GROMACS .gro file of C-alpha atoms in nm:
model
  198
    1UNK     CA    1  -1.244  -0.539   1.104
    2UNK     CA    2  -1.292  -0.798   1.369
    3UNK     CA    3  -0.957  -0.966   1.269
    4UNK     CA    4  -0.753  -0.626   1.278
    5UNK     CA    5  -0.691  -0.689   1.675
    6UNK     CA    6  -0.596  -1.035   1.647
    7UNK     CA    7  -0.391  -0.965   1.326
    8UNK     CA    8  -0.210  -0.680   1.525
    9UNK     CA    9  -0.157  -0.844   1.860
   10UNK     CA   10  -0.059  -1.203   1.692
   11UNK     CA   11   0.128  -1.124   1.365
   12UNK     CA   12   0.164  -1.477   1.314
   13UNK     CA   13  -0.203  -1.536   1.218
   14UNK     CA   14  -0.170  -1.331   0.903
   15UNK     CA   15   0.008  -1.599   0.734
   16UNK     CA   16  -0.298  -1.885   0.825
   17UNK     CA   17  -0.547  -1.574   0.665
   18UNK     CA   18  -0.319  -1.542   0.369
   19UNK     CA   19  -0.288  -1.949   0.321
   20UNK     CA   20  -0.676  -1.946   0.371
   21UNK     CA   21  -0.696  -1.721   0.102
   22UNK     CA   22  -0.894  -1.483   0.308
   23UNK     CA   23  -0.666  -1.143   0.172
   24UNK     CA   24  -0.683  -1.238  -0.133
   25UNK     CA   25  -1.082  -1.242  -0.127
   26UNK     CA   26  -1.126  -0.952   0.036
   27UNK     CA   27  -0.904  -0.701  -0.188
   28UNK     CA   28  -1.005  -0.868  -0.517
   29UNK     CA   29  -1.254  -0.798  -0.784
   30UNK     CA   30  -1.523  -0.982  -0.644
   31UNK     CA   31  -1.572  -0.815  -0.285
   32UNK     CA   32  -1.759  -0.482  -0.333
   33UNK     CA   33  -1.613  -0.155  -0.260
   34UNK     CA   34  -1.736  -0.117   0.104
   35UNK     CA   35  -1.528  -0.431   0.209
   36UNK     CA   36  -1.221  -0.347   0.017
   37UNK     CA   37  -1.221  -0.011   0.160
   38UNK     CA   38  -1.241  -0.178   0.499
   39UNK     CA   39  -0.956  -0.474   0.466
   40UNK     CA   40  -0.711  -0.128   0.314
   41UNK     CA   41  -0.831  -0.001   0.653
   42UNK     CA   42  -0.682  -0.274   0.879
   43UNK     CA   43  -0.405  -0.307   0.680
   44UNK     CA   44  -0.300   0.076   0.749
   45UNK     CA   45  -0.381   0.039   1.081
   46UNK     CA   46  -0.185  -0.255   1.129
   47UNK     CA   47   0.126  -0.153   0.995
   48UNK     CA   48   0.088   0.195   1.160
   49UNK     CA   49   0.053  -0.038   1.480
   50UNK     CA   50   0.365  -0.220   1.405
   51UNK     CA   51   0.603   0.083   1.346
   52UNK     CA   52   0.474   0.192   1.661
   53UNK     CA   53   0.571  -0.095   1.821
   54UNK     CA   54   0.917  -0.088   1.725
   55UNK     CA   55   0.973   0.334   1.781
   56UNK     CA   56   0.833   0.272   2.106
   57UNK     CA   57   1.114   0.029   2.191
   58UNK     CA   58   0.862  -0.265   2.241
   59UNK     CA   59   1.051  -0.477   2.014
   60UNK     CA   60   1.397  -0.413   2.126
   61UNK     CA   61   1.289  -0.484   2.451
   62UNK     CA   62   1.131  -0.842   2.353
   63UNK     CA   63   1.473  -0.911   2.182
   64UNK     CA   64   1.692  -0.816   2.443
   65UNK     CA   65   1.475  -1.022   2.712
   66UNK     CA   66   1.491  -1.355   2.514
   67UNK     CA   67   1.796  -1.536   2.649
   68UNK     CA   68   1.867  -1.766   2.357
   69UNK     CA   69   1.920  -1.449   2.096
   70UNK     CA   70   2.301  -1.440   2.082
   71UNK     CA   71   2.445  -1.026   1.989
   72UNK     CA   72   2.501  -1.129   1.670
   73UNK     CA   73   2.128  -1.211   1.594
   74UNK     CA   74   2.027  -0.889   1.740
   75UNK     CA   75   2.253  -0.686   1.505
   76UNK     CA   76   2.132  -0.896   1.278
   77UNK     CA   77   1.776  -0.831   1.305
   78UNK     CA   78   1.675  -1.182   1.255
   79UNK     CA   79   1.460  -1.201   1.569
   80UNK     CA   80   1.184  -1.005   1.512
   81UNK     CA   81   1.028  -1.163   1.207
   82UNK     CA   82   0.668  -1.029   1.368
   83UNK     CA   83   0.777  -0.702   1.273
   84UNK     CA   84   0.769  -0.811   0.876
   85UNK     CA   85   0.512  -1.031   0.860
   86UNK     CA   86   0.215  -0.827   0.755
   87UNK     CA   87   0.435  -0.579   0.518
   88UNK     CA   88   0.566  -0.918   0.359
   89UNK     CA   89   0.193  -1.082   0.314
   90UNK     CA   90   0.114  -0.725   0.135
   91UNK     CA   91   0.430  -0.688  -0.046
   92UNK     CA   92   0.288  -1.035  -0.201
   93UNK     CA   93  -0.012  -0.867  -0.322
   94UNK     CA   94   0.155  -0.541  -0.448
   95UNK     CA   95   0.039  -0.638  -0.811
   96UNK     CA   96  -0.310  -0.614  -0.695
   97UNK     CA   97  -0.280  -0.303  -0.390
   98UNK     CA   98  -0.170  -0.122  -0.746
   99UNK     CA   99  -0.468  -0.268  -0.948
  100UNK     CA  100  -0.666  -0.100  -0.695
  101UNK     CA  101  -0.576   0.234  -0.812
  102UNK     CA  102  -0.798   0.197  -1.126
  103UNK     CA  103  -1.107   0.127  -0.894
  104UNK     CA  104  -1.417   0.321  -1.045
  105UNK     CA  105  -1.477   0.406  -0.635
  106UNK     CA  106  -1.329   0.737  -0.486
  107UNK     CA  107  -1.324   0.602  -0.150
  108UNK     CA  108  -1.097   0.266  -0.245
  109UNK     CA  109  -0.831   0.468  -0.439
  110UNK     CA  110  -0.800   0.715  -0.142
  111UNK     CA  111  -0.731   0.396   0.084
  112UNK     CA  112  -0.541   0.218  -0.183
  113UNK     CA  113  -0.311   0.561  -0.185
  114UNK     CA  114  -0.300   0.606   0.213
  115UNK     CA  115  -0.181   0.222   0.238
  116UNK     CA  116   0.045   0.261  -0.052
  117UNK     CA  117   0.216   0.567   0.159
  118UNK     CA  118   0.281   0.370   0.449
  119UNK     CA  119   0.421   0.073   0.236
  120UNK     CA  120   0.667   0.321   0.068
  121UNK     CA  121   0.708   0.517   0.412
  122UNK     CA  122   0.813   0.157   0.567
  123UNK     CA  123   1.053   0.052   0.275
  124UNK     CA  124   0.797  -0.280   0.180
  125UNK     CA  125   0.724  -0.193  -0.189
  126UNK     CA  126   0.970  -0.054  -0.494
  127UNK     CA  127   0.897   0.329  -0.506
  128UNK     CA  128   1.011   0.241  -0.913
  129UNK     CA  129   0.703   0.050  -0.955
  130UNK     CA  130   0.499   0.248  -0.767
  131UNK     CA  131   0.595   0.628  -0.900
  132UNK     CA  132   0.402   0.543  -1.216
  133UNK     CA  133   0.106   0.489  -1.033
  134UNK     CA  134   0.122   0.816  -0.867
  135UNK     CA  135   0.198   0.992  -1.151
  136UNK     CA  136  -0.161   0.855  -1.251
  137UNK     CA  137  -0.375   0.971  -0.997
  138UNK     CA  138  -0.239   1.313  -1.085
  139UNK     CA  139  -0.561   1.266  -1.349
  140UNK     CA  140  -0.801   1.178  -1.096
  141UNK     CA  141  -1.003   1.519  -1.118
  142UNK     CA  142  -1.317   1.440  -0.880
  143UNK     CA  143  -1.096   1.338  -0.551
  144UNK     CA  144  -0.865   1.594  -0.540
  145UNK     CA  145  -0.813   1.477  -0.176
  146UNK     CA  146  -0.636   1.174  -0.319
  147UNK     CA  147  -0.422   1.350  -0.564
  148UNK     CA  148  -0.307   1.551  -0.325
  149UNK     CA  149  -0.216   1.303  -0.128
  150UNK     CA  150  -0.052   1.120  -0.415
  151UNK     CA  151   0.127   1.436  -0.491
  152UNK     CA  152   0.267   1.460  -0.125
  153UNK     CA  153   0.391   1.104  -0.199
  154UNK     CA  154   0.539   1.188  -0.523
  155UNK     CA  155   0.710   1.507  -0.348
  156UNK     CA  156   0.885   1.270  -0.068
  157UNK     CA  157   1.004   0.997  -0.348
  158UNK     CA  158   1.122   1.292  -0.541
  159UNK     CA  159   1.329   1.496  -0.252
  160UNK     CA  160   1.458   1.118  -0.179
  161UNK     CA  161   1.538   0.972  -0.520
  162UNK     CA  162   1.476   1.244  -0.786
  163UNK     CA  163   1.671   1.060  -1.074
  164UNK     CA  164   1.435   0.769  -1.032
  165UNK     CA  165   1.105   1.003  -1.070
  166UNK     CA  166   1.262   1.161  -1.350
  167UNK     CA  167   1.313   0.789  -1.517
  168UNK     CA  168   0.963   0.700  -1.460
  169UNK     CA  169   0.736   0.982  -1.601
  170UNK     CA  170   0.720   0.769  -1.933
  171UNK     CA  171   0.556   0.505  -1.748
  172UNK     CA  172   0.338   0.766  -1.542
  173UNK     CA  173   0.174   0.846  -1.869
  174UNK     CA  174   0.095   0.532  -1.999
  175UNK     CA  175  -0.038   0.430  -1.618
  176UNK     CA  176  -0.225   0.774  -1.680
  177UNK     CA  177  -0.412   0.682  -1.998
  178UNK     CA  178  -0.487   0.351  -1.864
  179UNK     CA  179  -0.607   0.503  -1.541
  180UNK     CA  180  -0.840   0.786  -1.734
  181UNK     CA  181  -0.935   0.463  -1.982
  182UNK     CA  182  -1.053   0.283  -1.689
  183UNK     CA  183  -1.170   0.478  -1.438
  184UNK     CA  184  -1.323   0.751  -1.588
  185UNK     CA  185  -1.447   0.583  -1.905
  186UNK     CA  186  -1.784   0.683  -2.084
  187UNK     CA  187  -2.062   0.406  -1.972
  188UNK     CA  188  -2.310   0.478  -2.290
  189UNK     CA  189  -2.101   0.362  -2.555
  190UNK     CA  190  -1.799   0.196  -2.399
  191UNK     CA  191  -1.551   0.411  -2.585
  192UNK     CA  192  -1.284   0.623  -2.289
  193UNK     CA  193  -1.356   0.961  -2.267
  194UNK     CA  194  -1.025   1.091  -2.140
  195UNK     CA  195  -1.099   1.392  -1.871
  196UNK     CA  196  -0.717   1.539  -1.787
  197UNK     CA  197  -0.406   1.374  -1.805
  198UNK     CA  198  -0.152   1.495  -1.551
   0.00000   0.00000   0.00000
């Protein structure tokens, strides 16, 4: 939590955490829930900090003060490179921000599901590989907070690209079997005991 401030007011430093390895510890397997629920945290808050920063004008202003950035550059866009740096480090780890839908904790697949809005909300992940796993935590019948909020997700992506949800329900339901395999699997005898499926 400590590093949220510095992450948000020097974007830059992300990319020593990420060569450090230090994102990649604290969103994997091996940190318990209570930490991964805190690093999906910052990360919301950061990139709720840096959309700010650009509506607000902050950006443009920067741009347009720097005498060295020719017109060109700022139609461009090429100048602001703070502005992607954290979506970029997390659009690395996409594989695993999705992995983290399957976590047996309530609390990390709410976070996992509020991050994963902003991501799509921001353009900085493929709604086609990310509809499936929204489609899956249609199934997840003891937070309906966070399939409701995956359903509001699912709603947008739908009003925005409704061919594309329509080509990914097939891959919804497998992500929903593995999703009820995993997270809501039977702990006496290892076998899943599937509760709903979408």
């Amino acid at each position: 939590r400590a590093m949220n401030g510095v992450f948000i007011s020097r974007p830059r430093v992300v990319l020593v955490a990420e060569q450090m390895g230090i994102i990649t510890s604290v969103i994997g397997d091996e940190a318990p829930p209570s930490v991964q629920i805190e690093s999906l945290r910052c990360w919301r808050d950061i990139l709720i900090s840096e959309e700010k920063r650009i509506d607000s004008g902050a950006a443009k202003a920067k741009m347009e003060a720097q005498k060295n950035v020719t017109l060109s550059k700022r139609i461009g866009g090429d100048q602001d490179g703070d502005s992607t740096i954290s979506g970029s480090v997390l659009t690395k780890h996409s594989e695993r921000l999705y992995a983290l839908t399957l976590s047996k904790d309530e609390k990390v697949r709410h976070m996992i599901i509020d991050l994963i809005g902003h991501l799509l909300r921001q353009g900085l992940i493929n709604p086609m590989e990310t509809v499936p796993h929204l489609l899956a935590v249609q199934g997840d019948v003891k937070c309906p907070s966070t399939r409701a909020l995956a359903l509001k997700l699912l709603q947008t992506e739908g009003e925005k690209r409704p061919d594309m949800l329509r080509q990914r329900i097939c891959a919804g339901i497998k992500q929903a079997f593995h999703f009820q395999r995993n997270v809501y699997s039977d702990s006496t005898n290892g076998s899943a005991k599937v509760t709903a499926l979408i």
